[in-house]
Amino acid sequence: MRGAAVKKKVHLRDIADKLGVSVKTVSGALHGDSIRMAEKTRQRIRALADELGYQPNIVARGMRQGVMPLIGLVAEGLITLPFATEIVRSLDNAGRSYGLSVVATNVGATRSAEAGVAEARRFMPKAIAFATMFHKAVTLPAEALRSINLTINCFDTSLSVPAIVPDEVQAAREIVEFCFARGRRRIAFLNLPGILAGSLREQGFHEAHKVKGIAVSGGWVLPATRGAHYTEFSSSLVPAHIESLMRQNPRPDTILCGNDRVALEVYGVLNRLGVKIPADVAVASFDNQSEIARRLDPPLTTMALPHRAMGRRAAEILAGIHPATQQIERIPFRLVERASL
Amino acid sequence: MRGAAVKKKVHLRDIADKLGVSVKTVSGALHGDSIRMAEKTRQRIRALADELGYQPNIVARGMRQGVMPLIGLVAEGLITLPFATEIVRSLDNAGRSYGLSVVATNVGATRSAEAGVAEARRFMPKAIAFATMFHKAVTLPAEALRSINLTINCFDTSLSVPAIVPDEVQAAREIVEFCFARGRRRIAFLNLPGILAGSLREQGFHEAHKVKGIAVSGGWVLPATRGAHYTEFSSSLVPAHIESLMRQNPRPDTILCGNDRVALEVYGVLNRLGVKIPADVAVASFDNQSEIARRLDPPLTTMALPHRAMGRRAAEILAGIHPATQQIERIPFRLVERASL
DNA sequence: ATGAAAGCGCTAACAA
DNA sequence: TTGTTAGCGCTTTCAT
């Protein structure tokens, strides 16, 4: 019965005994030692190993070698922005193609990054990554930093560890250029105040205008919220700004939103005002939080955060396949064209 | 320098040597063997261990004992419904209080559950859980099932493994009762066709009416989408249904939505029709996908999926602290009262 | 080209 | 009460 063969745990020892060879020979046949070995012996060994469904005990191997086939992932604030977990999924997926699994641990309000890193280290992972749920600068304790091989969606201010982040400036440039290509010329920007993504996107916004030789209308780059930080709780300025913008003459032909949640609010206000999207005013945004963006009416044109690509690239680096070449590697957003622009 | 002491890896051996005792004594002092040991010896050992920052090598221990302090989490379809990752976060958090970390692996379209379980098993976790991103029945291969200690957000049709799921029937009953308490009597239900949560919620919907002796209006339990399954892509029936409902006389005083995304669409249509929420018609829903529910205007009253509680309870069971007592354990939703009802 | 033996760091029998 | 020994399953010198 084949099932039973797979069930019973089979060790190098079993294979060695059945074949009348030593344990070391079997070990060598299955991994390294490729050159110096009778091809025939190796064939026999491999065949039997397959038949018995041999799986090396990675814990034993880990102890011997001091490394487990793991990526330690220390993630900050999984609570707040769950959709960034696409990074985790992608890292898991890509990691597997290099034979690595993921041990994940959450840190945040109640738990320091240092504690998370220490926990990860105890499993002797091949590499440790620190990830945040939105793009930001962090300053990690030196002690922790020494064990971190890569930061994802953030960079340490010391720049002593390679980082992978989304390319916010590119994203803003590209969406603005797309507006221009669509014949839009008067773009208002309801940006996210107080966060890194916001200021970088604003930079790209201005750059694109400059390149095209189009002036940014005064007073049309506005904060979507009152608080310094963009949180669920900060009071929204969207209704006030949109109402004011719609009263102006000429009024904007496009509202660029700091993210899809801002866009969700913008839709609400425009709806109430009877302004048609995109006939009267186009709307575009950042993130591609698909739950929102696809379901809005009309569906929202937005720059998709490259979370999946970031995870893939991170796995490459962590597996040591294709090391980081720059301190901060910026991954481009992708334009998702829907009906709102 | 204290930092250096923590850096250099310290072994039982080091402590034993410095104190002139045997390795076994140190091991015993730090864990089991509590009774039969000179309290003084133990104090000395503990003190030195602390000072040196001793951390047992869990890989070595794992090899010896055949178990690693891990929960293997095999999760299906993290892609589709990222907000269910609250389960993972909560499991991670609660697991840690029992000294367990989480190795997570995603399965789905490209990868069988069996493969995921096999991967998890190789790390010799204390227990393995299988989780899905929405509530459903699954039929896992017998081979995999044997290694699974708990299913989360799903149950195997064989009922041979304990399961933790959200209590959909309770949720529907409770929200309907809340409508009644608010004086609402004519509730239309735009439900999710073809999924388990939908049929269970429908059951609760009817039960609550029956208990209160209020008749369900004929033709007011309607599918939100055309497709048998609720996916992003199935064509929505929301606009048609809402328009039709609003034309009736008497018309509903409440729209209960299959989930928050349906509610998002309902808001759009009601807005367009100039129907005020909740003055003209109240809206309520299920899930509490906070990105949506908090941000809608007015904020949405909804039954929150108990993902966090599910993760906590799962950790208890997996850690063996408080074993499962029933085949299927149903965790109650929580009413989140906002302004839409 | 293969085998024998040591040892990764820890815990569990068995002795003392 | 403490020490000694063996061994978890594997890889890696060192012999053969």
XYZ file of C-alpha atoms (C1' of nucleotides) in Angstrom:
714
model
C 0.000 0.000 0.000
C 1.550 3.209 -1.199
C -0.111 5.423 1.362
C 1.440 3.511 4.190
C 4.913 3.882 2.738
C 4.496 7.616 2.744
C 3.041 7.598 6.225
C 5.787 5.822 8.109
C 8.615 8.246 8.550
C 11.641 7.090 6.603
C 15.178 8.069 7.524
C 18.493 8.034 5.762
C 19.273 5.091 7.942
C 16.448 3.004 6.467
C 17.581 3.618 2.938
C 21.187 2.909 3.808
C 20.332 -0.395 5.456
C 18.130 -1.624 2.645
C 20.840 -0.869 0.139
C 23.721 -2.063 2.247
C 25.526 1.265 2.026
C 26.441 3.807 4.638
C 24.315 6.716 5.773
C 26.848 9.163 4.487
C 26.633 7.682 1.009
C 22.900 8.152 0.935
C 23.158 11.690 2.225
C 25.785 12.451 -0.387
C 23.771 10.878 -3.166
C 20.723 12.961 -2.418
C 22.467 16.314 -2.199
C 26.003 17.555 -2.646
C 28.820 15.181 -3.542
C 27.585 15.131 -7.106
C 30.930 14.654 -8.824
C 32.697 11.987 -6.883
C 30.172 9.213 -6.844
C 29.370 6.166 -8.919
C 26.457 7.249 -11.006
C 24.956 3.834 -10.570
C 24.974 3.945 -6.776
C 23.338 7.307 -6.874
C 20.612 6.066 -9.194
C 19.789 3.200 -6.906
C 19.701 5.453 -3.907
C 17.575 8.074 -5.543
C 15.149 5.483 -6.806
C 14.669 3.951 -3.407
C 14.396 7.314 -1.714
C 11.641 8.267 -4.119
C 9.865 5.006 -3.689
C 9.908 5.280 0.072
C 8.919 8.920 -0.109
C 11.956 10.079 1.783
C 11.809 13.616 3.131
C 14.831 14.923 4.980
C 14.108 15.951 8.539
C 14.655 19.651 8.242
C 14.842 20.181 11.955
C 17.744 17.754 12.288
C 19.408 19.248 9.279
C 18.748 22.702 10.645
C 20.467 21.884 13.872
C 23.472 20.476 12.117
C 23.834 23.344 9.688
C 22.651 26.110 11.921
C 20.111 27.294 9.381
C 16.491 26.402 8.760
C 14.814 26.753 5.375
C 12.809 29.701 6.627
C 12.264 33.349 6.016
C 11.539 35.178 9.244
C 8.999 37.876 8.592
C 8.507 40.530 11.216
C 5.509 42.586 10.204
C 4.305 45.778 11.757
C 0.659 46.577 12.212
C -1.088 43.929 10.206
C -4.208 45.266 11.852
C -4.428 48.573 10.221
C -4.072 47.881 6.554
C -4.912 44.305 5.923
C -4.762 44.606 2.192
C -0.991 44.943 2.346
C -0.939 41.286 3.287
C -0.644 40.687 -0.413
C 3.032 41.241 0.287
C 3.051 38.332 2.692
C 1.209 36.049 0.348
C 3.526 36.837 -2.489
C 6.587 36.385 -0.310
C 5.274 33.019 0.794
C 4.607 31.968 -2.766
C 7.887 33.090 -4.208
C 9.822 31.924 -1.173
C 8.577 28.428 -1.734
C 10.098 28.300 -5.179
C 13.425 28.684 -3.405
C 12.544 26.065 -0.820
C 11.808 28.558 1.922
C 8.769 28.776 4.161
C 7.662 31.796 6.147
C 7.500 32.232 9.924
C 5.560 35.374 10.496
C 5.250 37.456 13.592
C 3.348 40.614 14.132
C 4.710 43.571 16.026
C 3.230 46.927 16.812
C 1.652 48.730 19.681
C 2.086 46.007 22.235
C 5.285 44.460 20.993
C 8.591 45.914 19.914
C 10.248 45.191 16.618
C 13.190 43.972 18.626
C 11.092 41.335 20.331
C 9.749 40.220 16.981
C 13.191 39.918 15.506
C 14.403 37.991 18.530
C 11.531 35.569 18.164
C 12.259 35.063 14.492
C 15.950 34.534 15.118
C 15.330 31.644 17.414
C 14.099 29.616 14.484
C 17.413 30.145 12.726
C 15.891 31.411 9.516
C 17.972 31.856 6.428
C 17.042 35.530 6.439
C 14.840 38.002 8.255
C 12.701 40.712 6.726
C 10.950 43.575 8.419
C 7.776 44.797 6.781
C 5.321 47.577 7.430
C 1.776 47.933 6.265
C 2.295 51.242 4.625
C 5.260 52.955 3.102
C 7.285 54.793 5.685
C 10.677 55.503 7.162
C 11.516 53.610 10.330
C 14.324 53.759 12.837
C 14.952 50.329 14.206
C 17.111 49.588 17.233
C 20.669 48.862 16.142
C 20.552 45.477 17.792
C 17.536 44.394 15.769
C 18.864 45.987 12.638
C 21.884 43.753 12.671
C 19.675 40.711 12.217
C 17.476 42.167 9.512
C 18.401 41.426 5.929
C 15.761 43.457 4.173
C 13.055 45.964 4.921
C 9.880 45.786 2.898
C 7.570 48.729 2.360
C 9.843 50.810 4.552
C 13.471 51.766 4.942
C 15.568 52.290 7.984
C 16.786 55.834 8.311
C 20.344 54.600 8.706
C 20.137 53.148 5.186
C 22.260 50.299 6.457
C 19.851 47.611 5.277
C 18.531 47.066 1.748
C 14.957 48.183 1.263
C 12.132 47.535 -1.148
C 9.475 50.186 -1.474
C 6.791 51.229 -3.936
C 7.815 53.970 -6.338
C 5.405 56.699 -5.288
C 6.908 59.422 -7.438
C 6.633 57.330 -10.575
C 3.052 56.468 -9.713
C 2.011 60.075 -9.430
C 3.826 61.056 -12.588
C 2.235 58.248 -14.510
C -1.337 58.899 -13.439
C -0.978 62.599 -14.159
C 0.472 61.861 -17.572
C -2.449 59.560 -18.172
C -4.834 62.370 -17.276
C -3.087 64.597 -19.781
C -3.239 61.888 -22.421
C -6.972 61.729 -21.807
C -7.210 65.413 -22.462
C -7.626 66.430 -18.840
C -5.828 69.607 -17.874
C -7.215 70.849 -14.575
C -6.380 68.331 -11.912
C -7.145 68.838 -8.246
C -5.264 66.601 -5.834
C -6.818 65.549 -2.540
C -3.685 64.240 -1.003
C -2.831 62.427 2.220
C -1.173 64.827 4.618
C 1.601 63.830 6.957
C 2.670 60.571 5.381
C 5.571 59.706 3.172
C 3.500 58.376 0.299
C 1.655 61.663 0.224
C 4.680 63.882 -0.096
C 6.325 61.671 -2.699
C 3.156 61.546 -4.751
C 2.889 65.281 -4.531
C 6.418 65.542 -5.860
C 5.542 63.337 -8.827
C 2.375 65.326 -9.385
C 4.349 68.531 -9.750
C 7.062 66.927 -11.856
C 4.571 65.661 -14.395
C 3.019 69.090 -14.699
C 6.387 70.683 -15.142
C 7.473 68.280 -17.860
C 4.276 68.887 -19.778
C 4.493 72.631 -19.183
C 1.121 72.783 -17.498
C 0.690 74.894 -14.397
C -0.760 73.402 -11.239
C -3.796 75.444 -10.345
C -3.235 77.354 -7.127
C -4.997 75.926 -4.115
C -5.838 72.686 -5.817
C -3.446 70.493 -3.891
C -5.405 69.893 -0.739
C -5.276 67.644 2.330
C -7.996 65.007 2.448
C -8.036 65.004 6.210
C -7.548 67.416 9.018
C -5.188 65.295 11.121
C -1.498 65.253 10.498
C -1.845 61.547 9.860
C -4.269 59.746 7.719
C -6.256 57.512 10.017
C -9.759 56.186 9.986
C -10.604 58.572 12.737
C -9.221 61.841 11.582
C -11.969 64.106 10.458
C -12.396 64.228 6.745
C -12.066 67.404 4.742
C -13.335 65.769 1.585
C -16.887 67.115 1.611
C -15.773 70.682 2.230
C -13.038 70.600 -0.399
C -15.147 68.971 -3.076
C -18.018 71.365 -2.554
C -15.651 74.283 -2.743
C -13.880 72.970 -5.818
C -17.151 72.386 -7.631
C -18.194 75.963 -7.020
C -15.106 77.387 -8.713
C -14.956 78.566 -12.270
C -13.321 76.982 -14.110
C -13.675 73.957 -11.949
C -11.349 70.923 -11.992
C -11.909 68.373 -14.722
C -10.261 65.678 -12.595
C -10.037 64.818 -8.922
C -6.929 62.844 -8.066
C -7.357 61.144 -4.721
C -4.695 60.271 -2.187
C -6.009 56.734 -2.063
C -9.042 54.654 -2.842
C -10.705 55.337 0.461
C -10.549 59.034 -0.223
C -12.018 58.275 -3.622
C -14.848 56.426 -1.936
C -15.715 59.589 -0.060
C -15.288 61.743 -3.128
C -17.786 59.593 -4.993
C -20.267 60.098 -2.204
C -19.999 63.846 -2.298
C -20.051 64.126 -6.085
C -23.091 61.900 -6.139
C -24.852 64.128 -3.693
C -23.975 67.156 -5.760
C -25.262 65.496 -8.891
C -21.895 65.649 -10.605
C -21.419 62.829 -13.122
C -18.247 60.724 -13.185
C -16.404 60.888 -15.512
C -18.616 63.016 -17.797
C -18.459 66.104 -15.603
C -15.420 65.299 -13.523
C -13.029 62.375 -13.725
C -11.720 60.653 -10.616
C -8.473 58.761 -10.225
C -6.579 57.446 -7.291
C -3.796 55.359 -5.803
C -3.549 51.886 -4.254
C -6.106 49.744 -6.085
C -7.705 48.429 -2.988
C -9.786 46.206 -5.144
C -12.655 45.725 -2.764
C -13.321 49.388 -3.178
C -11.948 50.298 -6.562
C -13.729 47.620 -8.552
C -17.002 48.048 -6.803
C -17.447 51.775 -7.042
C -19.827 53.063 -9.661
C -18.238 53.781 -12.066
C -15.254 51.529 -11.311
C -12.221 53.518 -10.275
C -9.108 54.124 -12.345
C -6.202 53.858 -9.963
C -2.473 53.198 -9.664
C -2.059 49.748 -8.159
C 0.426 49.328 -5.350
C 2.981 46.756 -6.505
C 2.630 44.561 -3.442
C 2.888 41.333 -5.312
C 5.992 42.354 -7.193
C 7.516 43.572 -3.964
C 6.976 40.204 -2.324
C 8.487 38.392 -5.274
C 11.523 40.599 -5.355
C 11.919 40.308 -1.603
C 11.967 36.533 -1.849
C 14.721 36.692 -4.458
C 16.840 38.842 -2.239
C 16.198 36.898 0.928
C 16.896 33.599 -0.773
C 20.167 35.052 -1.983
C 19.261 34.391 -5.608
C 19.606 37.890 -6.884
C 20.928 40.175 -4.164
C 19.930 43.763 -3.674
C 22.058 46.125 -5.674
C 20.816 49.424 -4.324
C 20.067 50.663 -0.876
C 16.489 51.424 -1.766
C 14.867 49.576 -4.599
C 11.704 51.184 -5.884
C 9.091 48.994 -7.490
C 6.771 50.661 -10.017
C 3.014 50.920 -9.614
C 0.788 49.666 -12.373
C -1.990 51.708 -13.933
C -5.365 50.001 -13.659
C -7.650 51.631 -16.129
C -11.336 51.548 -15.292
C -14.239 53.807 -16.099
C -13.772 56.782 -13.809
C -11.238 58.525 -16.037
C 29.484 45.424 27.758
C 26.028 43.990 28.201
C 25.171 44.015 24.531
C 28.036 41.712 23.751
C 26.878 39.198 26.333
C 23.532 39.014 24.639
C 25.123 38.776 21.234
C 27.421 35.816 21.727
C 25.278 32.722 21.705
C 25.291 31.058 25.093
C 24.633 27.368 25.569
C 23.681 25.190 28.501
C 27.254 24.054 28.394
C 28.597 27.518 29.127
C 26.390 27.931 32.150
C 27.201 24.468 33.425
C 30.937 25.043 33.146
C 30.907 28.392 34.865
C 28.945 26.962 37.744
C 30.779 23.661 37.896
C 27.600 21.634 37.492
C 26.427 19.304 34.773
C 24.518 20.267 31.687
C 21.582 18.185 32.753
C 21.339 20.065 36.035
C 21.130 23.332 34.203
C 18.539 21.989 31.811
C 16.530 20.670 34.721
C 16.800 23.897 36.642
C 15.470 25.943 33.776
C 12.483 23.767 32.943
C 10.893 20.628 34.376
C 12.433 18.936 37.394
C 10.993 21.650 39.582
C 10.423 19.542 42.680
C 13.533 17.517 43.094
C 16.218 20.132 43.110
C 18.064 22.176 45.654
C 16.329 25.502 45.495
C 19.667 27.180 45.951
C 21.275 25.516 42.968
C 18.338 26.462 40.844
C 18.546 30.073 41.924
C 22.187 30.279 41.010
C 21.553 28.690 37.656
C 18.582 30.870 36.856
C 20.473 33.976 37.840
C 23.422 33.186 35.614
C 21.189 32.151 32.735
C 19.407 35.475 32.942
C 22.610 37.395 33.182
C 24.064 35.706 30.157
C 20.783 36.064 28.320
C 20.455 32.375 27.740
C 17.896 31.342 25.141
C 17.399 27.646 24.539
C 18.113 26.570 21.006
C 14.643 25.607 19.934
C 15.837 23.759 16.886
C 18.006 21.446 18.958
C 15.231 21.015 21.450
C 12.809 20.432 18.631
C 14.915 17.677 17.233
C 15.225 16.002 20.572
C 11.549 16.211 21.433
C 10.172 15.842 17.963
C 8.098 18.987 18.313
C 8.803 22.611 17.538
C 7.010 25.469 19.304
C 5.047 26.223 16.178
C 1.533 26.343 14.876
C 1.406 25.332 11.243
C -1.193 27.407 9.476
C -2.350 26.283 6.068
C -4.521 29.017 4.654
C -6.617 28.890 1.549
C -6.980 31.805 -0.782
C -5.429 34.651 1.123
C -5.748 36.537 -2.126
C -9.427 36.868 -2.352
C -10.504 38.214 0.977
C -7.566 39.865 2.623
C -9.553 41.220 5.498
C -9.919 37.724 6.912
C -6.235 37.904 7.724
C -7.392 39.304 11.016
C -7.721 35.639 11.901
C -4.045 35.117 11.242
C -2.985 38.119 13.209
C -5.052 37.130 16.152
C -3.801 33.566 16.021
C -0.239 34.850 15.968
C -0.872 37.107 18.917
C -2.668 34.597 21.064
C -0.348 31.800 20.028
C 2.583 33.747 21.369
C 1.092 33.855 24.815
C 1.404 30.083 24.775
C 4.938 30.210 23.437
C 3.975 29.304 19.904
C 4.933 31.017 16.680
C 3.182 30.664 13.345
C 4.501 29.135 10.122
C 2.050 30.081 7.469
C 1.614 28.701 4.023
C -0.882 29.628 1.412
C -2.722 27.111 -0.701
C -5.294 27.534 -3.395
C -5.548 27.409 -7.123
C -1.971 26.436 -7.801
C -1.306 24.375 -4.725
C -3.228 21.636 -3.000
C -4.127 21.659 0.650
C -2.278 18.403 0.912
C 0.937 20.014 -0.273
C 0.490 22.814 2.236
C -0.049 20.405 5.074
C 2.976 18.380 4.041
C 5.090 21.505 4.050
C 3.858 22.495 7.480
C 4.446 19.029 8.874
C 8.088 19.113 7.998
C 8.624 21.772 10.611
C 7.201 19.468 13.265
C 4.695 21.969 14.567
C 2.817 21.338 17.748
C -0.419 21.545 15.778
C -1.701 22.318 12.317
C -4.728 24.408 11.419
C -6.437 24.765 8.093
C -8.141 28.076 7.448
C -10.233 29.513 4.666
C -10.906 33.103 3.826
C -14.639 32.764 3.972
C -16.969 30.477 5.790
C -17.536 27.270 3.908
C -17.642 23.510 3.961
C -14.564 21.743 2.644
C -13.672 18.181 1.880
C -10.024 17.618 2.526
C -8.104 14.556 1.427
C -8.087 11.964 4.190
C -4.315 11.959 4.223
C -4.132 15.681 4.940
C -7.024 15.542 7.349
C -5.148 13.199 9.611
C -2.535 15.881 10.253
C -4.969 18.723 10.792
C -5.964 19.553 14.337
C -8.458 22.290 13.669
C -10.244 23.956 10.798
C -10.869 27.664 11.050
C -13.643 29.436 9.194
C -14.593 26.147 7.616
C -15.428 22.577 8.551
C -14.616 19.353 6.871
C -17.667 17.508 5.679
C -16.525 14.405 7.500
C -16.819 16.302 10.793
C -13.786 14.362 11.938
C -11.825 17.475 12.912
C -12.894 20.230 15.315
C -13.949 23.428 13.612
C -14.338 27.061 14.504
C -16.747 29.124 12.454
C -18.671 32.367 12.748
C -22.238 31.998 13.945
C -24.098 33.234 10.892
C -27.560 32.330 12.118
C -27.107 34.255 15.355
C -25.802 37.233 13.421
C -28.853 37.411 11.218
C -31.216 36.947 14.111
C -29.520 39.661 16.084
C -29.464 42.280 13.382
C -33.104 41.624 12.542
C -34.043 41.896 16.204
C -32.137 45.142 16.329
C -34.145 46.416 13.368
C -37.328 45.510 15.186
C -36.097 47.228 18.328
C -35.532 50.317 16.249
C -39.106 50.180 15.097
C -38.374 48.856 11.640
C -40.821 46.300 10.366
C -40.399 45.976 6.606
C -36.977 44.540 5.953
C -35.750 43.601 2.502
C -32.755 41.285 2.379
C -30.267 41.485 -0.489
C -28.521 38.261 0.256
C -25.505 36.478 -1.150
C -26.633 33.584 -3.278
C -24.794 30.301 -3.461
C -22.639 30.557 -0.379
C -22.977 29.029 3.034
C -23.008 32.313 4.925
C -25.894 33.428 2.758
C -28.136 30.475 3.456
C -27.405 30.483 7.169
C -28.096 34.180 7.425
C -31.311 33.683 5.562
C -32.280 31.061 8.076
C -31.617 33.452 10.950
C -33.517 36.171 9.129
C -36.615 34.007 8.961
C -36.237 32.746 12.519
C -36.167 36.252 13.936
C -39.296 37.180 12.035
C -41.053 34.084 13.221
C -40.171 34.656 16.848
C -41.453 38.194 16.686
C -44.514 37.118 14.739
C -43.760 39.408 11.832
C -44.230 38.128 8.320
C -41.428 38.367 5.811
C -42.708 40.364 2.897
C -42.988 38.198 -0.186
C -40.296 38.743 -2.784
C -38.114 40.769 -0.444
C -35.412 38.200 0.024
C -33.388 38.715 -3.096
C -30.021 37.712 -4.508
C -27.502 40.532 -4.716
C -25.811 38.995 -7.703
C -26.727 36.963 -10.696
C -23.985 34.352 -10.407
C -24.354 31.335 -8.222
C -21.327 32.535 -6.340
C -20.595 35.925 -5.000
C -17.488 37.112 -6.757
C -16.187 40.463 -7.757
C -17.056 39.652 -11.290
C -20.540 38.322 -11.103
C -22.938 40.842 -12.430
C -24.690 42.780 -9.756
C -28.442 42.790 -9.358
C -28.333 45.525 -6.755
C -29.393 48.465 -8.942
C -32.338 46.595 -10.420
C -33.547 45.287 -7.094
C -33.237 48.561 -5.245
C -35.009 50.493 -7.947
C -37.797 47.963 -7.958
C -38.084 47.909 -4.174
C -38.235 51.684 -3.986
C -41.116 51.738 -6.433
C -43.252 49.445 -4.308
C -45.925 50.584 -1.919
C -45.392 50.167 0.923
C -41.719 50.084 0.336
C -39.130 48.566 2.683
C -38.045 50.645 5.647
C -34.780 48.737 5.848
C -32.356 47.154 3.414
C -30.340 44.358 4.964
C -27.294 43.633 2.836
C -25.495 40.330 2.395
C -22.237 42.058 3.188
C -20.596 45.450 3.321
C -19.659 45.426 -0.327
C -23.266 44.946 -1.268
C -24.064 47.815 1.074
C -21.537 49.941 -0.756
C -23.466 49.392 -3.937
C -26.799 49.927 -2.249
C -25.625 53.307 -0.985
C -24.684 54.267 -4.513
C -28.097 53.433 -5.892
C -30.037 55.022 -3.038
C -27.946 58.134 -3.432
C -28.769 58.276 -7.082
C -32.448 57.864 -6.347
C -32.305 60.612 -3.763
C -33.360 58.286 -0.948
C -32.003 59.408 2.422
C -30.284 56.968 4.774
C -31.558 56.279 7.401
C -34.394 58.816 7.308
C -36.161 57.245 4.333
C -34.623 53.799 4.414
C -32.196 52.240 6.881
C -29.323 50.068 5.723
C -27.603 47.331 7.674
C -25.183 44.643 6.756
C -22.767 41.892 7.714
C -18.975 41.618 8.044
C -17.797 45.020 9.256
C -15.166 45.378 6.631
C -14.060 48.513 8.320
C -12.440 50.140 5.350
C -15.870 50.298 3.846
C -18.261 50.337 6.773
C -16.671 53.220 8.648
C -16.161 55.327 5.622
C -19.565 55.198 4.057
C -21.797 58.206 4.504
C -23.583 57.650 6.815
C -21.363 55.064 8.506
C -22.801 51.585 8.219
C -24.392 49.577 11.004
C -23.204 46.032 10.546
C -22.639 42.696 12.258
C -18.893 42.289 12.698
C -17.358 38.955 11.779
C -15.686 37.600 14.922
C -12.339 36.994 13.279
C -10.304 38.107 16.200
C -12.194 35.965 18.675
C -11.884 33.039 16.296
C -8.125 33.399 16.178
C -7.904 33.601 19.937
C -10.032 30.560 20.450
C -8.099 28.683 17.791
C -4.838 29.392 19.589
C -6.263 28.007 22.826
C -7.278 24.817 21.142
C -4.086 24.394 19.167
C -1.947 25.046 22.207
C -3.918 22.396 24.035
C -4.929 24.835 26.762
C -8.639 24.470 26.458
C -9.498 21.769 23.954
C -12.428 21.836 21.623
C -15.537 20.369 23.151
C -17.811 20.342 20.152
C -17.337 19.340 16.571
C -18.266 22.766 15.336
C -17.830 25.716 17.602
C -19.721 28.811 16.516
C -18.383 32.191 17.522
C -20.909 35.030 17.765
C -20.804 38.157 15.645
C -20.845 41.522 17.355
C -23.246 44.309 16.471
C -21.459 47.493 15.448
C -23.920 50.295 15.692
C -23.336 53.244 13.413
C -25.609 55.784 11.806
C -27.245 53.905 8.948
C -29.892 52.269 11.119
C 34.265 5.896 -4.264
C 32.661 4.661 0.184
C 32.601 3.920 5.358
C 33.257 5.142 10.235
C 32.777 8.389 13.620
C 32.151 12.849 15.557
C 29.069 16.227 16.865
C 25.272 20.207 16.247
C 22.467 21.451 21.563
C 19.353 19.594 23.887
C 16.530 16.261 27.026
C 15.499 11.726 29.033
C 16.977 7.359 30.997
C 19.721 5.461 34.169
C 23.465 5.638 37.801
C 25.628 7.311 41.591
C 19.923 15.689 44.545
C 23.179 15.584 40.826
C 26.200 13.445 37.148
C 26.844 10.282 33.163
C 25.476 8.521 29.022
C 22.878 7.976 25.027
C 20.717 9.579 21.193
C 17.174 12.667 18.239
C 18.665 12.629 12.227
C 21.519 14.762 9.790
C 26.081 16.483 7.567
C 30.939 16.574 7.636
C 35.721 15.631 8.474
C 38.842 11.932 8.275
C 40.109 7.249 7.018
C 39.951 3.538 3.953
